[in-house]
PDB file of C-alpha atoms and ligand atoms in Angstrom:
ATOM      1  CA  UNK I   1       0.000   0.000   0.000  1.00  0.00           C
ATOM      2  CA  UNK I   2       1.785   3.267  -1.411  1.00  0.00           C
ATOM      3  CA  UNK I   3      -1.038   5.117  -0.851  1.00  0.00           C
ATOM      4  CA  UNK I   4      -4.660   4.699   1.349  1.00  0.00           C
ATOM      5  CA  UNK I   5      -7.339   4.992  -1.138  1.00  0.00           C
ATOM      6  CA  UNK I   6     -10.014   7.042   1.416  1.00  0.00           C
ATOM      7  CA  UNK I   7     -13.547   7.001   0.559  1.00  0.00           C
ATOM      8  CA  UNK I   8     -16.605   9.024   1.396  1.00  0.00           C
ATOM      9  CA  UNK I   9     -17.337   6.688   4.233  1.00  0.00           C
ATOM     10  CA  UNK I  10     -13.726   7.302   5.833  1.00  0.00           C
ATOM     11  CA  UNK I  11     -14.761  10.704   5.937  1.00  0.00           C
ATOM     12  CA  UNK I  12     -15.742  12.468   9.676  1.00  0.00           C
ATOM     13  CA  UNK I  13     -14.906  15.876   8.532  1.00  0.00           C
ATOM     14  CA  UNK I  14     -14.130  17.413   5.704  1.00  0.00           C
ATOM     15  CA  UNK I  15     -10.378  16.877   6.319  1.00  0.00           C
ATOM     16  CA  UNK I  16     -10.886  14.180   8.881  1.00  0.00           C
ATOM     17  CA  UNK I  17     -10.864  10.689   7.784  1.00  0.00           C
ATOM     18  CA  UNK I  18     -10.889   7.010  10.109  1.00  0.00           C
ATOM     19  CA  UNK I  19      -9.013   4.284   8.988  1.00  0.00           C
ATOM     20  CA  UNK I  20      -9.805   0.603  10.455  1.00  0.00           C
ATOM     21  CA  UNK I  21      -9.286  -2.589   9.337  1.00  0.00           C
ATOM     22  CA  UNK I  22      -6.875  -3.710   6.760  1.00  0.00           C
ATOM     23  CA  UNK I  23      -5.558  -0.358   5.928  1.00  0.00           C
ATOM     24  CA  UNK I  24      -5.033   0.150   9.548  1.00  0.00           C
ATOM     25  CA  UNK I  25      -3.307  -2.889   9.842  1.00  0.00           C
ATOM     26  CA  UNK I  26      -1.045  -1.735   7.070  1.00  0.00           C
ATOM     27  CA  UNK I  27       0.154   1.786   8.937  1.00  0.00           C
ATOM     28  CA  UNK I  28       0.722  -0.243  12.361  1.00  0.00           C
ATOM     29  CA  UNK I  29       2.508  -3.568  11.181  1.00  0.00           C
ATOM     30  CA  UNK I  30       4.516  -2.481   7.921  1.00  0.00           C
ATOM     31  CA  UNK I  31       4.711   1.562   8.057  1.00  0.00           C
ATOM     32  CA  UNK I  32       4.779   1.545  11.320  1.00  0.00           C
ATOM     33  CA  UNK I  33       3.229   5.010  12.228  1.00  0.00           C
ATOM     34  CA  UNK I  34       3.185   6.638  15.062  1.00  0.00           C
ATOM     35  CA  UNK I  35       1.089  10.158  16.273  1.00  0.00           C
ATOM     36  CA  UNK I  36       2.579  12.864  14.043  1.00  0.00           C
ATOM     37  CA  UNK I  37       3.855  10.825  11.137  1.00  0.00           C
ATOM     38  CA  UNK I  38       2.180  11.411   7.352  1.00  0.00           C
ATOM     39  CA  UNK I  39       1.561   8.561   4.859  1.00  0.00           C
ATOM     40  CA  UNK I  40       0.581   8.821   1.049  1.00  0.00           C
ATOM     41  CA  UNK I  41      -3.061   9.162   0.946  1.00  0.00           C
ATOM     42  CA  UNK I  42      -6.084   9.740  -1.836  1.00  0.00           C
ATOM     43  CA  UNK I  43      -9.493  10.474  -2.221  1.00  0.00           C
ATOM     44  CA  UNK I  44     -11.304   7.877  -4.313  1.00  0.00           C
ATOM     45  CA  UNK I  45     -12.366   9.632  -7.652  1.00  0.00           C
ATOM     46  CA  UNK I  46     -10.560  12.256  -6.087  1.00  0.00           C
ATOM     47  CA  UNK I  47      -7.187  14.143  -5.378  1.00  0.00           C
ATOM     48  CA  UNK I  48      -4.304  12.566  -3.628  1.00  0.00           C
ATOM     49  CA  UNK I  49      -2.006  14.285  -0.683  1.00  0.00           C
ATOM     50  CA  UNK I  50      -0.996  13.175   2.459  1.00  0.00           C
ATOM     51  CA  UNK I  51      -2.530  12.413   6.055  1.00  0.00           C
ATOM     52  CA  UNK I  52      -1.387  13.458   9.118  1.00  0.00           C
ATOM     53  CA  UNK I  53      -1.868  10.503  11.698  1.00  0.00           C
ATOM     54  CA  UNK I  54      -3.098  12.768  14.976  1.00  0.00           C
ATOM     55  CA  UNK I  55      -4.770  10.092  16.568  1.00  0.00           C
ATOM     56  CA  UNK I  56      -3.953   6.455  16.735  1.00  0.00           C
ATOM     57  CA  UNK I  57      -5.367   3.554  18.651  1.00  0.00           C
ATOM     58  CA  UNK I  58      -5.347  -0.051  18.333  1.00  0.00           C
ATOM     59  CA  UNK I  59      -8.504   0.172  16.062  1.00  0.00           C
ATOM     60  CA  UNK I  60      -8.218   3.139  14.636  1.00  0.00           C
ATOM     61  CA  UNK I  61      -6.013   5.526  12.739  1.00  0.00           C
ATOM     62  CA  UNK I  62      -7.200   9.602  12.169  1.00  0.00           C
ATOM     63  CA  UNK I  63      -5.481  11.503   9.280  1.00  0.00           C
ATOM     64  CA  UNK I  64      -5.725  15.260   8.975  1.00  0.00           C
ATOM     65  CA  UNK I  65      -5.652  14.905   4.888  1.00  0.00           C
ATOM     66  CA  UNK I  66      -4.444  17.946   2.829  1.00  0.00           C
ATOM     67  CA  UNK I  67      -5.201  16.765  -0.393  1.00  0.00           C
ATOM     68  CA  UNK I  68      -3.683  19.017  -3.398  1.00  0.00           C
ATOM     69  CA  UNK I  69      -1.800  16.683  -6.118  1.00  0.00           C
ATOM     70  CA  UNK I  70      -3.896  14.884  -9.213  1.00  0.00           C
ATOM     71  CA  UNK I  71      -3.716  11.519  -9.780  1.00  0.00           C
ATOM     72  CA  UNK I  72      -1.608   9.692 -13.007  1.00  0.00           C
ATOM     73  CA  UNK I  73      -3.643  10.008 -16.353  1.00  0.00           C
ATOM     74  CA  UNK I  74      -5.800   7.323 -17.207  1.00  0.00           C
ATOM     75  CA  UNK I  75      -4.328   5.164 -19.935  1.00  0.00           C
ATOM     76  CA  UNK I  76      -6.322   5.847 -23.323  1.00  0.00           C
ATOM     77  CA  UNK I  77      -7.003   2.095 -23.344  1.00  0.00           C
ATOM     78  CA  UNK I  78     -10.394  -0.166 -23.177  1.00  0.00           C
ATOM     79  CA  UNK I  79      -9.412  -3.646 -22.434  1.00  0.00           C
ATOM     80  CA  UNK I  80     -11.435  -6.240 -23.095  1.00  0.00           C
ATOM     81  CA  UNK I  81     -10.335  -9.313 -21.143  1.00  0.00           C
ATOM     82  CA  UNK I  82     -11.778 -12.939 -21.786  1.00  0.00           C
ATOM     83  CA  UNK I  83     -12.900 -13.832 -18.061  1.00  0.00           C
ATOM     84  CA  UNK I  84      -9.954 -15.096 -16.803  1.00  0.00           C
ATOM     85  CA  UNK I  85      -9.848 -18.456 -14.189  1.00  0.00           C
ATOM     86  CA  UNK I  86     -10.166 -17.200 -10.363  1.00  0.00           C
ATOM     87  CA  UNK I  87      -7.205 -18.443  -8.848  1.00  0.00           C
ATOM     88  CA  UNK I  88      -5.831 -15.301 -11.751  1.00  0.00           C
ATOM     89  CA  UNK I  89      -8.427 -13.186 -11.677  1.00  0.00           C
ATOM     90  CA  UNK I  90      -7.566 -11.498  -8.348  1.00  0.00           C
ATOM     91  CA  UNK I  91      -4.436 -10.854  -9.493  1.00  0.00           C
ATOM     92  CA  UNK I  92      -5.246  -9.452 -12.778  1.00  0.00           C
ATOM     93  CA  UNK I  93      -7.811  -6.877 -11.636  1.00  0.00           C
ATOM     94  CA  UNK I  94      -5.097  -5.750  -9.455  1.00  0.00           C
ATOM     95  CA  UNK I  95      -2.398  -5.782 -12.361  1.00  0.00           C
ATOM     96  CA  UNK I  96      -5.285  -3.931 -14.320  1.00  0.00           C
ATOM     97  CA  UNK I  97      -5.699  -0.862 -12.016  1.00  0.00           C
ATOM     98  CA  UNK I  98      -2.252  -0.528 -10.617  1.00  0.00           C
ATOM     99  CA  UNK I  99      -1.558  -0.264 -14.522  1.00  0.00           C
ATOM    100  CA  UNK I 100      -3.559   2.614 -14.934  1.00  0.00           C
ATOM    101  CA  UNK I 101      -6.871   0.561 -17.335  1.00  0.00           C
ATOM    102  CA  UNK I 102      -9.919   1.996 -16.311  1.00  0.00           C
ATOM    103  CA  UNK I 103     -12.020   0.792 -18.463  1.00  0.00           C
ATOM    104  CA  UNK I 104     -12.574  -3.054 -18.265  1.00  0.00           C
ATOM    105  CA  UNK I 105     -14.897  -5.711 -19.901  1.00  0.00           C
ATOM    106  CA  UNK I 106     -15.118  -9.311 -18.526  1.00  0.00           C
ATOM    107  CA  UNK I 107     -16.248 -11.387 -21.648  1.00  0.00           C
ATOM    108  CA  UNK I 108     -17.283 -14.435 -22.033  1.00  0.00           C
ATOM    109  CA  UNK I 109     -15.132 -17.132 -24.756  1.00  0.00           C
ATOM    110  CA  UNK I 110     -15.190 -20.905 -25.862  1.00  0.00           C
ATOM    111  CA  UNK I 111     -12.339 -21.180 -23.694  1.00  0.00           C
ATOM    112  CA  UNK I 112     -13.994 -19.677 -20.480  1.00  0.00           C
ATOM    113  CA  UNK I 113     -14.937 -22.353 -18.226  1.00  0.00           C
ATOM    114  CA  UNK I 114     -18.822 -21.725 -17.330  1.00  0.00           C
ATOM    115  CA  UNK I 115     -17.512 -21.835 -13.044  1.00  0.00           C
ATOM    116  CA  UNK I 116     -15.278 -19.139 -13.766  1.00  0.00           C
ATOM    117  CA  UNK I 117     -18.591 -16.805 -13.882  1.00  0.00           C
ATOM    118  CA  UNK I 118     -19.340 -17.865 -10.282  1.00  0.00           C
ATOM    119  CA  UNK I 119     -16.269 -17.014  -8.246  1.00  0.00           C
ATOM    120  CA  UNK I 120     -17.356 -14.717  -5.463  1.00  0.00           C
ATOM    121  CA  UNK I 121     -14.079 -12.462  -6.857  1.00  0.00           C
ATOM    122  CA  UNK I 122     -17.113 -10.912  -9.247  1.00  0.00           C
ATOM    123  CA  UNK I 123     -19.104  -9.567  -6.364  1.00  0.00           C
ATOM    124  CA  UNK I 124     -19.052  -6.154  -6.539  1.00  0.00           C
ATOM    125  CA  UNK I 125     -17.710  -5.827  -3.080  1.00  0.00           C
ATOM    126  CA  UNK I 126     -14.517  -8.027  -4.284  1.00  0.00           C
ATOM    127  CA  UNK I 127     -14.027  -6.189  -7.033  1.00  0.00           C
ATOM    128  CA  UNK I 128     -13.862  -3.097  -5.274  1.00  0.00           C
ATOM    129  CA  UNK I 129     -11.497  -3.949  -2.896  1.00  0.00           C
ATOM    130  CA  UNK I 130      -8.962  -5.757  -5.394  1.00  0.00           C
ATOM    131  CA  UNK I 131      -8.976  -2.774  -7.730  1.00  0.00           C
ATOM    132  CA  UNK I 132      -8.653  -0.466  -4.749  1.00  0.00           C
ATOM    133  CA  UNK I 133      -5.686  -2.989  -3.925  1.00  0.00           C
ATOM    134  CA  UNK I 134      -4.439  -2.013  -7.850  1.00  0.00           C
ATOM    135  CA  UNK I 135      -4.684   1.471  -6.721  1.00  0.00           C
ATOM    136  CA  UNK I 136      -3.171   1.883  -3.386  1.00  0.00           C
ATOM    137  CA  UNK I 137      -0.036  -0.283  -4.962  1.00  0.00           C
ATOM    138  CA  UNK I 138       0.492   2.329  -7.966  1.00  0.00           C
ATOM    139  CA  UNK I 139      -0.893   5.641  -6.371  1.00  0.00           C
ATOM    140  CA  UNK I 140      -3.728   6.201  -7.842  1.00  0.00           C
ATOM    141  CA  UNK I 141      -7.571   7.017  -7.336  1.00  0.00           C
ATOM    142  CA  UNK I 142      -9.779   6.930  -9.904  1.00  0.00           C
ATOM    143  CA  UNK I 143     -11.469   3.643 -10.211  1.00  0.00           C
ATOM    144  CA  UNK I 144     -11.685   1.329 -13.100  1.00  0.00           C
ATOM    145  CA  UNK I 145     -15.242   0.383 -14.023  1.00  0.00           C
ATOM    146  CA  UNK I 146     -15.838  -3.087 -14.895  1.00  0.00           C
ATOM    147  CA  UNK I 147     -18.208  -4.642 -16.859  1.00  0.00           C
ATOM    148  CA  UNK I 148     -19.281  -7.883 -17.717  1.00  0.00           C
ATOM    149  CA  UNK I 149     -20.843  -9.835 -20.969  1.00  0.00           C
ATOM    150  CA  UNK I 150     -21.569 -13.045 -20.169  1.00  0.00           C
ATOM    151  CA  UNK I 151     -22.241 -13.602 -24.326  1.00  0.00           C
ATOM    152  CA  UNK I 152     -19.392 -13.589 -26.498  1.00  0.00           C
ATOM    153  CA  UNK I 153     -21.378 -13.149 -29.863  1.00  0.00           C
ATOM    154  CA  UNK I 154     -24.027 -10.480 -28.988  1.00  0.00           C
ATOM    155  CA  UNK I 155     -20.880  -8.470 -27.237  1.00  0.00           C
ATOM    156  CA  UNK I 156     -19.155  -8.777 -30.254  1.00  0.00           C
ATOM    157  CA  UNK I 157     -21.917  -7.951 -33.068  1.00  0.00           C
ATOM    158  CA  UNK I 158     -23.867  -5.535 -31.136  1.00  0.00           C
ATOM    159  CA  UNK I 159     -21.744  -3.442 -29.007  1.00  0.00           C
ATOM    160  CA  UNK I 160     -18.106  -3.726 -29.646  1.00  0.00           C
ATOM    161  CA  UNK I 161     -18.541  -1.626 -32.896  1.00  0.00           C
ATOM    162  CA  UNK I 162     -19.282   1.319 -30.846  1.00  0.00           C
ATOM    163  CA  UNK I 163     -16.644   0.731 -28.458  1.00  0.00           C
ATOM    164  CA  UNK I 164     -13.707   0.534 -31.488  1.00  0.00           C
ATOM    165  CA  UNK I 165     -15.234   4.213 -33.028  1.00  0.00           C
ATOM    166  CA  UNK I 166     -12.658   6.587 -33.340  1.00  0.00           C
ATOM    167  CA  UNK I 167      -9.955   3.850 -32.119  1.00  0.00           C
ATOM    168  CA  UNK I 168      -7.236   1.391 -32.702  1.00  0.00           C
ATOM    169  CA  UNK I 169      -8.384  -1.891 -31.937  1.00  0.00           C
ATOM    170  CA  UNK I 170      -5.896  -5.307 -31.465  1.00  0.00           C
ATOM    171  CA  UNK I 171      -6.739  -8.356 -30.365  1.00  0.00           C
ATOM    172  CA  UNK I 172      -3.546 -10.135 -29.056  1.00  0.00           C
ATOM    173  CA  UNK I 173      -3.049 -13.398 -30.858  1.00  0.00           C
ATOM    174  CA  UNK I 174      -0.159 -15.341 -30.564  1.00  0.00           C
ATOM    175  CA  UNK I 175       0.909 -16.883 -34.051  1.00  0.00           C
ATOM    176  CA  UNK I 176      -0.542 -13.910 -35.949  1.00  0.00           C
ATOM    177  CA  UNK I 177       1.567 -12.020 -38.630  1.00  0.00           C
ATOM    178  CA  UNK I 178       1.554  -8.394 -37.788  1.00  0.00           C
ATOM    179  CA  UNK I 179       3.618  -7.936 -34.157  1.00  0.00           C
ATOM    180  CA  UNK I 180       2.125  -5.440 -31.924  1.00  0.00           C
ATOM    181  CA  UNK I 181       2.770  -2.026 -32.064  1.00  0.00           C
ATOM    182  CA  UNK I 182       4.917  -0.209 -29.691  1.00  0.00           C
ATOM    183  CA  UNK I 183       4.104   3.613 -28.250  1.00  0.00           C
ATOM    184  CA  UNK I 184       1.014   3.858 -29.703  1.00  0.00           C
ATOM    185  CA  UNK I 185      -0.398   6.321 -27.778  1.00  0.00           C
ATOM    186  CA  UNK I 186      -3.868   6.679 -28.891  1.00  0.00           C
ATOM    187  CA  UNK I 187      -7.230   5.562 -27.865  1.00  0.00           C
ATOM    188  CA  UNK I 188      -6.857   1.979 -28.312  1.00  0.00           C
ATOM    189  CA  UNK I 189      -8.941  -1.024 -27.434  1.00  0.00           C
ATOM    190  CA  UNK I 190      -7.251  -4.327 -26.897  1.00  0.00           C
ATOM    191  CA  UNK I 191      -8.608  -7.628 -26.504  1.00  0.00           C
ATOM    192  CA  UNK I 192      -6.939 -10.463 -24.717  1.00  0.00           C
ATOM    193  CA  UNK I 193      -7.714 -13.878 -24.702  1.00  0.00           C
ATOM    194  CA  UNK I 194      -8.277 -17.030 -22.028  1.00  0.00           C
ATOM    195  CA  UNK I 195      -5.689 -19.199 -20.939  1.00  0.00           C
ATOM    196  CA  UNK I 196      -6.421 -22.026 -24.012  1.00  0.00           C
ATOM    197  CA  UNK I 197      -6.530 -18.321 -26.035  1.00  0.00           C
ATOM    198  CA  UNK I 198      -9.365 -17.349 -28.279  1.00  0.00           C
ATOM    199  CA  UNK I 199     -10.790 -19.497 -31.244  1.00  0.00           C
ATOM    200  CA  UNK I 200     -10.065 -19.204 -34.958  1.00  0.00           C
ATOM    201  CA  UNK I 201     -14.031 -18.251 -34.696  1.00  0.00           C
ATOM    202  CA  UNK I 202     -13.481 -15.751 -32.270  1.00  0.00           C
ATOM    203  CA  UNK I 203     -10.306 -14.281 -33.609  1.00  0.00           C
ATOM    204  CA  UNK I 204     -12.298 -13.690 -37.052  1.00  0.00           C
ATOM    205  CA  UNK I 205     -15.309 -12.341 -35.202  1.00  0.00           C
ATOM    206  CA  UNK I 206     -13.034  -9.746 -33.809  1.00  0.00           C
ATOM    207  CA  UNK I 207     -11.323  -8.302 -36.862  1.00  0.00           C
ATOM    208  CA  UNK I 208     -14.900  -8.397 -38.696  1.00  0.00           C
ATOM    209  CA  UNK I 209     -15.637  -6.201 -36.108  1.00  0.00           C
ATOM    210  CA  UNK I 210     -12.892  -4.507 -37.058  1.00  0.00           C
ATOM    211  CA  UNK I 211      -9.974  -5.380 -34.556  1.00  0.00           C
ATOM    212  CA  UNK I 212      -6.124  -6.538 -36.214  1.00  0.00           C
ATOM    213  CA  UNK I 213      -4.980  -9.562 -34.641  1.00  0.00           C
ATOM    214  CA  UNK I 214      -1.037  -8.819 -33.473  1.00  0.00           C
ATOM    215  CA  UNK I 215       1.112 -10.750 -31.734  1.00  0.00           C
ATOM    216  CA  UNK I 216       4.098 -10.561 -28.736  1.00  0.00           C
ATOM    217  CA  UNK I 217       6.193 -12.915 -30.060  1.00  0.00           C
ATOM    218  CA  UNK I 218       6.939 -16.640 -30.338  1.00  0.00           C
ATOM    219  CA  UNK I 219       6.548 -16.795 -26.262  1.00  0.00           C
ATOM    220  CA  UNK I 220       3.293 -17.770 -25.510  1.00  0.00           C
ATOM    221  CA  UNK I 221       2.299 -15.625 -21.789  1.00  0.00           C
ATOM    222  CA  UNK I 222       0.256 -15.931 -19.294  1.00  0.00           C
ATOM    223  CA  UNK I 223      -2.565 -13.553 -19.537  1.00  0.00           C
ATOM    224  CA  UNK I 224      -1.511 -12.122 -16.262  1.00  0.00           C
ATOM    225  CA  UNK I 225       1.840 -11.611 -17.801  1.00  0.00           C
ATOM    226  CA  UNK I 226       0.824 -10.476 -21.324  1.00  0.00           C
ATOM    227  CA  UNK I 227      -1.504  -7.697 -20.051  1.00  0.00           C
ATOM    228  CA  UNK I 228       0.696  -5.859 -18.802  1.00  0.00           C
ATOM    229  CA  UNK I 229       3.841  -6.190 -21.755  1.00  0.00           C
ATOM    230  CA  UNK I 230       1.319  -5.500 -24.059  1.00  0.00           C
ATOM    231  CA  UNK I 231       0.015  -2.390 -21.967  1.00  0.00           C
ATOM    232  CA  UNK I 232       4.025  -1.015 -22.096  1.00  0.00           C
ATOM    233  CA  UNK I 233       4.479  -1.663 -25.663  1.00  0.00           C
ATOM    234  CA  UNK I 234       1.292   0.429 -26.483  1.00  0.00           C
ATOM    235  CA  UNK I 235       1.899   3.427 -24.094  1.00  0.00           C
ATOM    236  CA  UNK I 236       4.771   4.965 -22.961  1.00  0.00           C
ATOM    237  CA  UNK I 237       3.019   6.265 -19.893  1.00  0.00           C
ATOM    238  CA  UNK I 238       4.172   2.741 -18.422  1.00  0.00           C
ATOM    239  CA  UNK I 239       8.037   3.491 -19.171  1.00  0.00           C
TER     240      UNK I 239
HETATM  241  N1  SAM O 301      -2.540 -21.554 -26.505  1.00  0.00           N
HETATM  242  C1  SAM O 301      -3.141 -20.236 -26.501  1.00  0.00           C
HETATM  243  C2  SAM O 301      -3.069 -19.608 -27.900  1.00  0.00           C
HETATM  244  O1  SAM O 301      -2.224 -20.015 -28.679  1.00  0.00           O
HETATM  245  O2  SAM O 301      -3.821 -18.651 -28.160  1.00  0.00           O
HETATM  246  C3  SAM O 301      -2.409 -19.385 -25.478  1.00  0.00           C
HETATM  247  C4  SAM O 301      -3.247 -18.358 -24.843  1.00  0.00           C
HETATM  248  S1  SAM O 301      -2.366 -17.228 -23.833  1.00  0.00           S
HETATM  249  C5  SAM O 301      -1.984 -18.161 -22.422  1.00  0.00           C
HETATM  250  C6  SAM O 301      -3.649 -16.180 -23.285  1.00  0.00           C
HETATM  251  C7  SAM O 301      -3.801 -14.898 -24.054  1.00  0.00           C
HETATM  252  O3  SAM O 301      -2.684 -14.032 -23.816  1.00  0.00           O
HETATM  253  C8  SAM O 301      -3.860 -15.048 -25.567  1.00  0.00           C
HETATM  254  O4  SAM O 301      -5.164 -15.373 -26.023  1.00  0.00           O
HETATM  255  C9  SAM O 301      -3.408 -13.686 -26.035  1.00  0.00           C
HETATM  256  O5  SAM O 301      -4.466 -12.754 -25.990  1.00  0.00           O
HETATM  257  C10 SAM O 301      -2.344 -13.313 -24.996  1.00  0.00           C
HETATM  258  N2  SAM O 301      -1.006 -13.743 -25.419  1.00  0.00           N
HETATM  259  C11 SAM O 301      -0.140 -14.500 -24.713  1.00  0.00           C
HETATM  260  N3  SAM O 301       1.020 -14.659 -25.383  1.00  0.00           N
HETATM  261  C12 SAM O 301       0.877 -13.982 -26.546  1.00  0.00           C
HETATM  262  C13 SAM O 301       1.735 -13.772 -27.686  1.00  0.00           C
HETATM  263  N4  SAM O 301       2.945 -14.266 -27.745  1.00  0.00           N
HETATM  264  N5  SAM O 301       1.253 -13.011 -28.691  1.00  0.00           N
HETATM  265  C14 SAM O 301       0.009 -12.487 -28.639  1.00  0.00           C
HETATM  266  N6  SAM O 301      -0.830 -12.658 -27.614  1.00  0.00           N
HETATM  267  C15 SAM O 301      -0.407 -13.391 -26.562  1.00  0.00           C
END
């Protein structure tokens, strides 16, 4: 935690916020705070700045928060992420918003094992706190939203049109002939595939909807590896 994300519930006054819990934890075990010290801190959706800790107790930490310093720009990038298995998923949200994505799309694929769609990481509680985990890693505080099409084929035909309008659009696919671009810079929406990757079905679906298939390479990655080379290679906001 380089930073704790604060939101409006933290809040007692308008520079008075009440941390408990896990970011608590995190000031008294591995900061180690005591009265008087100040730690990174942001507003969620907000400015960032830093909190002085004036009272601390077993249970709870109060900042006085002077908050005067914008967060990183967004990265000009939709990604659209074939729903990845759990045991990754945690990670990858976190990957996603310490990266700077903040616009996300969960889709389903032939590949995409129907349980995937039922880990309790998809709550909207969980997927709160793992992208505020992105966050507070990276120093950031605007929140990625997240959606989720549980239809591969009706996402495709029917809204991913609109969502390529005025952009580039890839679809990473290993074995392809055109490599992927590097400091490109420009609003861009990327697809990236499930762990057995997307099928030769899928892969045409995308670039009829008007997406170039480019690849990373002969190495085949890890989705939770590939997001974010692909992410440097396309934006130099990552260098
Ligand atoms: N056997 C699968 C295939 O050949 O598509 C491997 C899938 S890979 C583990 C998961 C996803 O990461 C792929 O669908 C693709 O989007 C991305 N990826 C991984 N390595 C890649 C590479 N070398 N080139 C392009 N995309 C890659």
């Amino acid at each position: 935690m380089n930073l704790a994300l604060l939101f409006d519930e933290d809040f007692v006054a308008p520079d008075r916020a009440v941390l408990r819990g896990r970011r608590l934890a995190h000031l008294q075990s591995v900061i180690k705070v005591t009265a008087g010290d100040t730690v990174p801190v942001g507003r969620a959706g907000g400015q960032m700045g830093v909190g002085e800790v004036v009272r601390l107790t077993d249970t709870e930490a109060e900042l006085k928060v002077t908050l005067d310093q914008s967060p990183p720009s967004p990265l000009p990038l939709t990604l659209v992420l074939a729903m990845p298995r759990p045991k990754m998923f945690r990670r990858i949200l976190q990957t996603c918003a310490a990266l700077g994505v903040k616009d996300l799309w969960l889709i389903n694929s032939y590949k995409v094992e129907k349980s995937f769609w039922q880990t309790p990481w998809l709550s909207e509680e969980q997927l709160r706190e793992n992208l505020t985990l992105g966050l507070e890693q990276a120093k950031d505080t605007l929140m990625p939203r997240v959606q989720i099409r549980k239809l591969f084929k009706p996402f495709v035909e029917d809204e991913l049109p609109a969502l390529l309008a005025n952009k580039q659009a890839l679809v990473a696919h290993p074995g392809t002939n055109t490599p992927c671009p590097v400091h490109l810079n420009q609003p861009t929406v990327l697809c990236v595939g499930p762990e057995g990757g997307f099928t030769a079905y899928e892969v045409g679906k995308l670039e009829e909807a008007g997406c170039q298939s480019v690849h990373l390479g002969p190495r085949i990655l890890r989705v939770e590896t590939a997001v974010p080379v692909l992410v440097s290679r396309l934006f130099d906001a990552c260098l």
